[in-house]
């Protein structure tokens, strides 16, 4: 069974774990299917306690030497890692698209370059760190960012490569060793990541990948006593389960979770740009945590703006994510399709008006039309819960106080988008919307040094720049009494 692999669009992908620099098989396997057409891509090793134990043990043994390299020693290896990622850009892009149905063009031009940047950026940032002195009249506080140990990294299926490298980069640059548990609905690019890390010269045991089902491999991992950190991106219910394991062992945990983000359009905004950006919320079938899914439009421009959004959405092609014209690909899995359509049917039954969409698209079993609901009650499920599909809601407002209240009326606080023509008004609204990231007259762009994360149930902690190192490092103060070593220091 060892050496099991699949051919995905001409790319060989191992279906086994990667532990201590070697491929490891499991007796149990689970199928990964392509959401594009239901094709069976392969049977992936389903890890459990034994594989998790091996991986954490390998990571623990690899930790002292990796930590001892220092940021300077790790930087060239991580730069090779980023370079090798770029060298495999086409392979990574086609495999990600086959496995999770995300747009091929987006993977080629945005996701893979950003994934490489996730590695190289933090390799460099670790050098400029972080260690510093704080002078006090009696002591010098020597603040150090020490590696923490073995980090467990758990990621979801909507963007496995991007989200895994977003954790792998800072965790490795900080000097930790890793056990990655990829998402079972899209596990393949994380397997390629292991090959790439190996080619780049990461020592055995520094980056391990245990494939498997969340409730089995994931559960065994987060309950392992050998962990120093748990970094999780996924859903709120899973975070609650993992949080209990983290609480039992007092292991620091970061959580990047779901959202129901507001998209506010003021009357004086650039309405053409805003309309194009609203249409963009349907990309990847709306399976984007940061998507602005509640469109909140100033009353007096409602009809004008609605016509612009309708026109922009009409031009979006739903279909095969490998085709360059496609903007809306498939939902990931029949189970998720049923979940999304359940939200749609319940919203219809509750009396919400379908402005467009609301039905299966012609392209195939897992394709759903871009959908807009209007007239849903503020406390209705469709106004409050994350759908994670191509389904938006439309609502109007008259005053800034009203739109701020609506924006803040869910339990989430991940992100928000605001289109507005007046800077002071924009900053007033933006500063009062509860969100980890608020985009003004733009969407999705940010610097990797900027903080990223969610408020309320959308997350715990922040990642990006120094914030990532605040999580992945043990921050220590060595407070030395001034003059206690004499002038010669001895
Ligand atoms: P999920 O919570 O079902 O699964 C995420 C990961 O957790 C998977 O790898 C899964 O195998 C694992 N897992 C499941 N149960 C586990 C357990 N008991 N112990 C340990 N691991 C377990 O989420 P999903 O459906 O894969 O992803 C969609 C969710 O992720 C949405 O809510 C979305 O908004 C969120 N998301 C958030 C961000 C962000 O940065 N805030 C980014 C992308 C996705």
Coordinates of C-alpha atoms and ligand atoms in Angstrom, one line a residue:
X1 CA 0.0 0.0 0.0
X2 CA 2.9 2.3 0.6
X3 CA 3.6 4.4 -2.5
X4 CA 0.0 4.9 -3.3
X5 CA -0.5 7.8 -5.7
X6 CA -2.9 9.3 -8.1
X7 CA -2.5 11.0 -11.5
X8 CA -4.4 14.3 -11.5
X9 CA -4.3 16.1 -14.9
X10 CA -0.9 14.5 -15.5
X11 CA 0.5 15.4 -12.0
X12 CA 1.5 12.6 -9.7
X13 CA 0.2 13.1 -6.2
X14 CA 0.9 10.8 -3.2
X15 CA -2.1 9.7 -1.4
X16 CA -0.2 8.7 1.7
X17 CA 0.9 10.6 4.8
X18 CA 4.3 12.4 5.0
X19 CA 5.9 11.6 8.4
X20 CA 9.6 12.0 9.3
X21 CA 10.6 12.5 5.7
X22 CA 8.9 9.4 4.4
X23 CA 5.6 8.4 2.9
X24 CA 3.5 6.3 5.3
X25 CA 0.4 4.4 4.4
X26 CA -2.7 3.5 6.4
X27 CA -5.0 0.5 6.2
X28 CA -8.0 2.8 6.1
X29 CA -8.6 5.1 3.2
X30 CA -11.1 7.7 2.2
X31 CA -12.1 8.8 -1.3
X32 CA -11.6 12.3 -2.6
X33 CA -13.9 13.3 -5.4
X34 CA -13.7 16.2 -7.8
X35 CA -16.6 18.6 -7.4
X36 CA -16.2 19.5 -11.1
X37 CA -17.8 16.3 -12.3
X38 CA -17.7 13.9 -9.4
X39 CA -14.6 12.1 -10.8
X40 CA -12.9 9.8 -8.2
X41 CA -9.5 11.3 -7.7
X42 CA -8.0 8.7 -5.3
X43 CA -8.3 6.9 -2.0
X44 CA -6.3 8.9 0.6
X45 CA -4.7 7.4 3.7
X46 CA -7.0 7.9 6.7
X47 CA -4.8 8.5 9.7
X48 CA -5.7 8.0 13.3
X49 CA -4.0 7.9 16.7
X50 CA -1.0 5.8 15.5
X51 CA -0.1 8.1 12.6
X52 CA -0.6 11.2 14.8
X53 CA 1.7 9.7 17.4
X54 CA 4.3 9.0 14.8
X55 CA 4.1 12.5 13.4
X56 CA 4.2 14.4 16.7
X57 CA 7.1 12.2 17.8
X58 CA 9.0 13.0 14.5
X59 CA 8.2 16.7 14.9
X60 CA 9.4 16.7 18.5
X61 CA 12.7 15.0 17.6
X62 CA 13.2 17.4 14.7
X63 CA 12.4 20.5 16.9
X64 CA 15.7 21.2 18.7
X65 CA 17.9 21.3 15.6
X66 CA 15.4 23.3 13.6
X67 CA 15.0 25.8 16.5
X68 CA 18.8 26.0 16.9
X69 CA 19.3 27.1 13.3
X70 CA 17.9 30.5 14.2
X71 CA 16.0 32.7 11.8
X72 CA 19.1 33.3 9.7
X73 CA 19.7 29.6 9.3
X74 CA 16.1 28.9 8.4
X75 CA 15.7 31.8 6.0
X76 CA 17.6 30.2 3.0
X77 CA 15.8 26.9 3.4
X78 CA 12.4 28.7 3.5
X79 CA 13.3 30.8 0.4
X80 CA 14.1 27.5 -1.5
X81 CA 10.7 26.2 -0.3
X82 CA 9.0 29.3 -1.7
X83 CA 11.0 29.0 -5.0
X84 CA 10.1 25.3 -5.4
X85 CA 6.4 26.2 -4.7
X86 CA 6.5 28.6 -7.6
X87 CA 8.3 26.1 -9.8
X88 CA 5.3 23.7 -9.2
X89 CA 2.8 26.5 -9.8
X90 CA 1.0 24.8 -12.7
X91 CA 0.9 21.5 -10.9
X92 CA -0.5 23.0 -7.7
X93 CA -3.1 25.0 -9.5
X94 CA -4.5 22.1 -11.5
X95 CA -4.6 19.8 -8.5
X96 CA -6.3 22.4 -6.3
X97 CA -8.9 23.1 -9.0
X98 CA -9.5 19.4 -9.5
X99 CA -9.8 18.7 -5.8
X100 CA -11.9 21.7 -4.5
X101 CA -13.3 23.2 -7.7
X102 CA -11.8 26.7 -7.2
X103 CA -11.1 28.7 -10.3
X104 CA -7.9 27.6 -12.2
X105 CA -7.0 31.1 -13.3
X106 CA -7.3 32.3 -9.7
X107 CA -5.1 29.5 -8.4
X108 CA -2.5 30.1 -11.1
X109 CA -2.3 33.8 -10.8
X110 CA -3.2 34.6 -7.2
X111 CA -3.2 31.5 -4.9
X112 CA 0.1 29.9 -5.8
X113 CA 2.1 33.1 -5.9
X114 CA 0.5 34.2 -2.6
X115 CA 1.3 30.7 -1.1
X116 CA 5.0 31.1 -2.0
X117 CA 4.9 34.6 -0.5
X118 CA 3.4 33.2 2.7
X119 CA 6.7 31.3 3.1
X120 CA 9.2 33.9 2.0
X121 CA 7.6 36.9 3.7
X122 CA 7.7 35.3 7.1
X123 CA 11.2 33.9 6.6
X124 CA 12.3 37.5 6.1
X125 CA 10.1 39.0 8.8
X126 CA 11.6 36.6 11.4
X127 CA 15.0 38.3 10.8
X128 CA 13.7 41.8 11.5
X129 CA 12.1 40.4 14.7
X130 CA 11.3 40.8 17.2
X131 CA 14.0 40.4 19.9
X132 CA 14.3 43.8 21.5
X133 CA 15.2 45.6 24.7
X134 CA 13.0 47.7 27.0
X135 CA 15.0 49.8 29.4
X136 CA 13.9 50.3 32.9
X137 CA 15.7 52.3 35.6
X138 CA 16.8 49.1 37.4
X139 CA 16.8 46.4 34.7
X140 CA 17.2 45.9 31.0
X141 CA 14.3 43.7 29.7
X142 CA 15.6 41.5 26.9
X143 CA 12.5 40.4 25.1
X144 CA 13.0 37.2 23.1
X145 CA 10.8 35.4 20.6
X146 CA 11.7 31.8 21.2
X147 CA 10.3 28.9 19.1
X148 CA 7.4 27.2 20.9
X149 CA 7.6 23.6 19.9
X150 CA 5.3 21.3 17.8
X151 CA 2.4 23.2 16.1
X152 CA -0.7 21.4 14.8
X153 CA -2.1 23.2 11.7
X154 CA -5.7 22.3 10.7
X155 CA -7.2 23.9 7.6
X156 CA -10.5 23.8 5.6
X157 CA -11.2 22.7 2.0
X158 CA -12.1 26.1 0.4
X159 CA -8.4 27.2 0.1
X160 CA -6.2 24.4 1.5
X161 CA -2.9 25.5 -0.2
X162 CA -3.3 29.2 0.7
X163 CA -4.5 28.7 4.2
X164 CA -2.0 26.0 5.1
X165 CA 1.0 28.0 3.8
X166 CA -0.4 31.0 5.7
X167 CA 0.3 29.0 8.8
X168 CA 3.3 27.0 7.7
X169 CA 5.2 30.2 6.8
X170 CA 5.3 31.9 10.2
X171 CA 5.3 28.6 12.2
X172 CA 8.4 27.4 10.5
X173 CA 10.1 30.8 10.4
X174 CA 9.6 31.0 14.1
X175 CA 11.5 27.8 14.6
X176 CA 8.6 25.4 15.3
X177 CA 8.1 22.0 13.7
X178 CA 4.7 21.0 12.3
X179 CA 2.0 18.4 11.9
X180 CA -0.4 19.5 9.2
X181 CA -3.9 17.9 9.0
X182 CA -5.4 18.8 5.6
X183 CA -9.1 19.0 4.9
X184 CA -10.6 15.6 3.9
X185 CA -12.7 17.1 1.0
X186 CA -9.6 18.6 -0.6
X187 CA -6.4 16.9 0.8
X188 CA -4.2 16.8 -2.3
X189 CA -2.2 20.1 -2.5
X190 CA -1.1 19.6 1.1
X191 CA 0.4 16.3 -0.1
X192 CA 2.3 18.1 -2.9
X193 CA 3.4 20.7 -0.3
X194 CA 5.3 17.9 1.5
X195 CA 7.1 16.8 -1.7
X196 CA 8.0 20.5 -2.3
X197 CA 9.3 21.0 1.3
X198 CA 11.4 17.9 0.9
X199 CA 12.9 19.0 -2.4
X200 CA 13.7 22.4 -0.8
X201 CA 15.7 20.6 1.9
X202 CA 13.5 20.8 4.9
X203 CA 15.0 18.3 7.3
X204 CA 12.9 15.1 8.0
X205 CA 10.3 15.7 10.7
X206 CA 10.1 19.5 10.4
X207 CA 6.9 19.4 8.3
X208 CA 4.7 16.3 8.7
X209 CA 1.3 15.8 7.0
X210 CA -1.2 13.4 8.5
X211 CA -4.2 12.9 6.2
X212 CA -7.5 11.9 7.6
X213 CA -11.0 12.7 8.7
X214 CA -11.5 15.6 11.1
X215 CA -13.3 13.6 13.8
X216 CA -10.5 10.9 13.7
X217 CA -7.1 12.2 12.7
X218 CA -7.9 15.8 13.6
X219 CA -9.4 14.8 16.9
X220 CA -6.3 12.6 17.8
X221 CA -4.0 15.5 16.8
X222 CA -5.6 18.3 18.9
X223 CA -5.8 15.9 21.9
X224 CA -2.1 15.0 21.6
X225 CA -0.1 16.0 24.7
X226 CA 3.0 16.9 22.7
X227 CA 1.6 20.0 21.1
X228 CA 2.8 23.5 21.9
X229 CA 0.3 25.3 19.5
X230 CA -3.0 24.6 17.7
X231 CA -3.7 26.8 14.7
X232 CA -7.2 26.2 13.3
X233 CA -9.1 27.6 10.3
X234 CA -12.6 26.3 9.8
X235 CA -16.1 26.4 11.1
X236 CA -17.3 27.7 14.5
X237 CA -18.8 24.3 15.6
X238 CA -15.4 22.6 15.0
X239 CA -13.6 25.4 16.8
X240 CA -15.7 24.8 19.9
X241 CA -14.7 21.1 19.9
X242 CA -11.0 21.8 19.3
X243 CA -11.2 24.6 21.9
X244 CA -12.2 22.1 24.6
X245 CA -9.1 20.0 23.8
X246 CA -6.9 23.1 23.9
X247 CA -8.5 24.1 27.2
X248 CA -7.8 20.7 28.8
X249 CA -4.1 20.8 27.9
X250 CA -3.8 24.6 28.2
X251 CA -2.4 24.7 24.7
X252 CA -2.6 28.1 23.0
X253 CA -5.0 28.0 20.1
X254 CA -5.7 30.4 17.3
X255 CA -9.0 30.2 15.3
X256 CA -9.9 31.8 12.0
X257 CA -13.6 31.0 11.6
X258 CA -16.7 31.8 9.6
X259 CA -18.4 35.1 8.7
X260 CA -21.5 36.8 7.6
X261 CA -19.9 40.0 6.5
X262 CA -21.7 43.2 5.6
X263 CA -21.1 44.9 2.2
X264 CA -22.2 48.6 2.6
X265 CA -22.8 50.8 -0.4
X266 CA -23.3 54.5 0.2
X267 CA -25.1 56.8 -2.3
X268 CA -22.0 58.8 -3.2
X269 CA -19.8 55.7 -3.9
X270 CA -18.4 54.7 -7.2
X271 CA -21.4 52.5 -8.0
X272 CA -19.8 50.7 -11.0
X273 CA -16.9 49.6 -9.0
X274 CA -19.1 48.6 -6.1
X275 CA -21.4 46.6 -8.4
X276 CA -18.5 44.7 -9.9
X277 CA -17.2 44.0 -6.4
X278 CA -20.6 42.7 -5.3
X279 CA -20.7 40.3 -8.3
X280 CA -17.2 39.2 -7.2
X281 CA -18.6 37.8 -4.0
X282 CA -19.9 34.9 -6.1
X283 CA -16.5 33.8 -7.2
X284 CA -15.6 30.3 -6.1
X285 CA -19.3 29.8 -5.6
X286 CA -19.2 32.1 -2.6
X287 CA -17.1 29.6 -0.6
X288 CA -14.9 32.4 0.7
X289 CA -14.9 33.1 4.4
X290 CA -14.3 36.8 3.8
X291 CA -17.1 37.3 1.3
X292 CA -19.4 40.2 1.9
X293 CA -22.7 38.3 1.9
X294 CA -25.1 41.0 3.3
X295 CA -25.5 43.7 0.7
X296 CA -26.6 46.9 2.5
X297 CA -27.5 49.7 0.1
X298 CA -28.4 53.3 0.8
X299 CA -32.1 53.6 0.0
X300 CA -32.0 56.5 -2.4
X301 CA -29.7 54.7 -4.9
X302 CA -31.3 51.3 -4.5
X303 CA -32.9 50.9 -8.0
X304 CA -29.9 52.4 -9.8
X305 CA -27.5 50.1 -8.0
X306 CA -29.6 47.0 -8.2
X307 CA -29.6 47.4 -12.0
X308 CA -25.8 47.7 -12.1
X309 CA -25.4 44.6 -9.9
X310 CA -27.9 42.6 -11.9
X311 CA -26.0 43.5 -15.1
X312 CA -22.7 42.5 -13.6
X313 CA -24.1 39.2 -12.3
X314 CA -25.8 38.4 -15.6
X315 CA -22.4 38.3 -17.3
X316 CA -20.9 35.8 -14.9
X317 CA -20.4 32.3 -16.3
X318 CA -21.3 29.4 -14.1
X319 CA -19.4 26.2 -15.1
X320 CA -16.2 24.3 -15.2
X321 CA -13.6 26.1 -13.1
X322 CA -10.9 25.1 -15.5
X323 CA -12.4 27.3 -18.2
X324 CA -11.0 30.8 -18.3
X325 CA -14.4 32.4 -18.8
X326 CA -15.9 30.8 -15.7
X327 CA -16.5 32.9 -12.6
X328 CA -18.6 30.6 -10.5
X329 CA -17.5 27.0 -10.2
X330 CA -19.1 24.1 -8.3
X331 CA -19.9 23.6 -4.6
X332 CA -17.4 21.3 -3.0
X333 CA -19.4 18.2 -2.1
X334 CA -23.0 16.8 -2.3
X335 CA -23.3 17.2 1.5
X336 CA -22.3 20.9 1.3
X337 CA -24.6 21.3 -1.7
X338 CA -27.5 20.0 0.4
X339 CA -26.6 22.4 3.2
X340 CA -26.6 25.4 0.8
X341 CA -29.8 24.5 -0.9
X342 CA -31.4 23.9 2.5
X343 CA -30.7 27.5 3.4
X344 CA -32.2 28.6 0.1
X345 CA -35.3 26.6 0.5
X346 CA -35.9 27.7 4.0
X347 CA -35.4 31.4 3.0
X348 CA -38.0 31.0 0.2
X349 CA -40.4 29.2 2.6
X350 CA -39.9 32.1 5.1
X351 CA -41.1 34.6 2.4
X352 CA -37.8 36.1 1.2
X353 CA -38.0 37.3 -2.4
X354 CA -35.6 35.8 -4.9
X355 CA -34.1 38.7 -7.0
X356 CA -32.2 36.3 -9.1
X357 CA -31.0 32.7 -9.0
X358 CA -32.3 30.4 -6.4
X359 CA -32.0 27.2 -8.4
X360 CA -29.5 24.6 -9.5
X361 CA -27.4 25.8 -12.5
X362 CA -27.2 23.9 -15.7
X363 CA -23.5 23.1 -15.5
X364 CA -23.8 20.0 -13.3
X365 CA -24.8 18.3 -10.1
X366 CA -22.9 20.6 -7.7
X367 CA -23.4 23.9 -9.5
X368 CA -25.8 26.6 -8.1
X369 CA -26.9 29.8 -9.6
X370 CA -25.7 33.1 -8.1
X371 CA -28.6 34.0 -5.9
X372 CA -29.8 37.2 -4.3
X373 CA -32.6 37.4 -1.6
X374 CA -34.4 40.6 -0.7
X375 CA -36.9 41.2 2.0
X376 CA -35.6 38.7 4.5
X377 CA -36.4 39.6 8.2
X378 CA -33.3 40.9 10.0
X379 CA -33.4 37.9 12.4
X380 CA -34.2 35.3 9.7
X381 CA -31.7 32.5 9.3
X382 CA -30.7 33.7 5.8
X383 CA -29.8 37.1 7.3
X384 CA -27.9 35.7 10.2
X385 CA -26.1 32.4 9.3
X386 CA -23.1 31.8 7.1
X387 CA -24.3 29.9 3.9
X388 CA -20.8 29.5 2.4
X389 CA -22.3 29.4 -1.1
X390 CA -23.3 31.8 -3.9
X391 CA -26.1 33.3 -1.9
X392 CA -26.3 37.0 -0.9
X393 CA -29.0 39.1 0.8
X394 CA -30.1 42.6 -0.2
X395 CA -31.3 45.2 2.3
X396 CA -31.5 49.0 2.3
X397 CA -30.7 51.7 4.9
X398 CA -31.3 55.4 5.4
X399 CA -28.9 56.5 8.1
X400 CA -25.4 55.7 9.1
X401 CA -26.5 54.7 12.5
X402 CA -29.0 52.2 11.0
X403 CA -26.4 50.6 8.7
X404 CA -23.9 50.3 11.5
X405 CA -26.6 48.6 13.6
X406 CA -27.5 46.2 10.8
X407 CA -23.8 45.4 10.1
X408 CA -23.3 44.5 13.7
X409 CA -26.4 42.5 14.1
X410 CA -25.0 39.0 13.6
X411 CA -22.8 36.9 16.0
X412 CA -19.9 37.2 13.5
X413 CA -17.2 39.8 13.0
X414 CA -14.8 38.5 10.4
X415 CA -14.8 41.3 7.8
X416 CA -16.7 44.0 6.1
X417 CA -16.6 46.0 2.8
X418 CA -17.7 49.6 2.4
X419 CA -18.0 51.6 -0.8
X420 CA -18.3 55.3 0.0
X421 CA -17.3 58.6 -1.6
X422 CA -16.6 60.6 1.6
X423 CA -13.5 59.8 3.6
X424 CA -14.6 61.0 7.0
X425 CA -18.0 59.3 6.6
X426 CA -16.2 56.1 5.5
X427 CA -13.8 56.1 8.4
X428 CA -16.7 56.8 10.9
X429 CA -18.7 53.9 9.6
X430 CA -15.7 51.6 9.2
X431 CA -14.5 52.3 12.7
X432 CA -17.9 51.3 14.2
X433 CA -18.4 48.0 12.3
X434 CA -17.2 45.1 14.3
X435 CA -14.8 43.2 12.1
X436 CA -11.2 42.0 11.9
X437 CA -10.8 43.6 8.5
X438 CA -12.8 46.4 6.9
X439 CA -12.2 47.1 3.2
X440 CA -13.0 50.6 2.0
X441 CA -13.5 51.0 -1.8
X442 CA -11.6 47.7 -2.4
X443 CA -11.9 44.1 -1.5
X444 CA -9.6 41.2 -0.5
X445 CA -6.3 43.1 -0.8
X446 CA -4.0 43.6 2.2
X447 CA -0.3 43.5 3.2
X448 CA 0.9 40.3 4.9
X449 CA 2.2 42.4 7.7
X450 CA -1.3 43.7 8.5
X451 CA -3.4 41.9 11.2
X452 CA -5.9 39.4 10.0
X453 CA -8.5 37.6 12.0
X454 CA -12.0 37.7 13.3
X455 CA -13.9 39.4 16.1
X456 CA -16.8 37.7 18.1
X457 CA -17.3 34.1 17.0
X458 CA -15.3 34.7 13.8
X459 CA -12.1 33.9 15.6
X460 CA -9.5 34.0 18.4
X461 CA -6.3 36.0 17.8
X462 CA -4.7 37.6 14.8
X463 CA -2.3 36.4 12.2
X464 CA -0.1 38.4 9.8
X465 CA 3.3 40.1 10.4
X466 CA 4.3 40.2 14.0
X467 CA 0.9 39.0 15.1
X468 CA 1.7 35.5 13.7
X469 CA 4.9 35.4 15.7
X470 CA 3.1 36.6 18.8
X471 CA 1.2 33.3 18.5
X472 CA 3.8 30.9 17.2
X473 CA 6.6 32.0 19.6
X474 CA 7.1 31.7 23.3
X475 CA 7.8 35.4 24.2
X476 CA 10.2 35.7 27.0
X477 CA 11.6 38.5 29.1
X478 CA 15.1 38.2 30.5
X479 CA 15.3 41.1 33.0
X480 CA 18.9 41.8 33.9
X481 CA 19.8 44.1 36.7
X482 CA 21.8 47.1 35.3
X483 CA 25.4 47.1 36.2
X484 CA 25.2 43.6 37.9
X485 CA 28.0 42.2 35.7
X486 CA 30.3 45.2 36.2
X487 CA 31.7 47.2 33.3
X488 CA 33.3 44.2 31.6
X489 CA 30.1 42.2 31.7
X490 CA 31.7 39.4 33.6
Ligands
LIG1 P1 -14.7 22.4 9.3 O1 -14.6 23.1 10.7 O2 -15.7 21.4 9.1 O3 -13.3 21.7 9.0 C1 -12.0 22.4 9.0 C2 -10.9 21.4 9.4 O4 -11.1 20.9 10.7 C3 -10.8 20.2 8.4 O5 -9.5 19.9 8.2 C4 -11.5 19.1 9.3 O6 -11.0 17.8 9.0 C5 -11.0 19.5 10.7 N1 -11.8 18.9 11.8 C6 -13.1 18.7 11.7 N2 -13.5 18.2 13.0 C7 -12.4 18.1 13.7 C8 -12.2 17.7 15.1 N3 -13.1 17.2 15.9 N4 -10.9 17.9 15.6 C9 -9.9 18.4 14.8 N5 -10.1 18.7 13.5 C10 -11.3 18.6 13.0 O7 -14.8 23.6 8.3 P2 -14.9 23.5 6.7 O8 -16.3 23.1 6.4 O9 -13.8 22.6 6.2 O10 -14.6 25.0 6.3 C11 -15.6 26.0 6.1 C12 -15.5 26.9 7.3 O11 -14.2 27.5 7.4 C13 -16.4 28.1 7.0 O12 -17.1 28.5 8.2 C14 -15.5 29.2 6.6 O13 -15.9 30.5 6.9 C15 -14.3 28.9 7.5 N6 -13.1 29.6 6.9 C16 -12.5 30.6 7.7 C17 -11.4 31.2 7.2 C18 -10.7 32.4 8.0 O14 -9.6 32.7 7.7 N7 -11.4 33.0 8.9 C19 -10.9 30.9 6.0 C20 -11.5 29.8 5.3 C21 -12.6 29.2 5.8

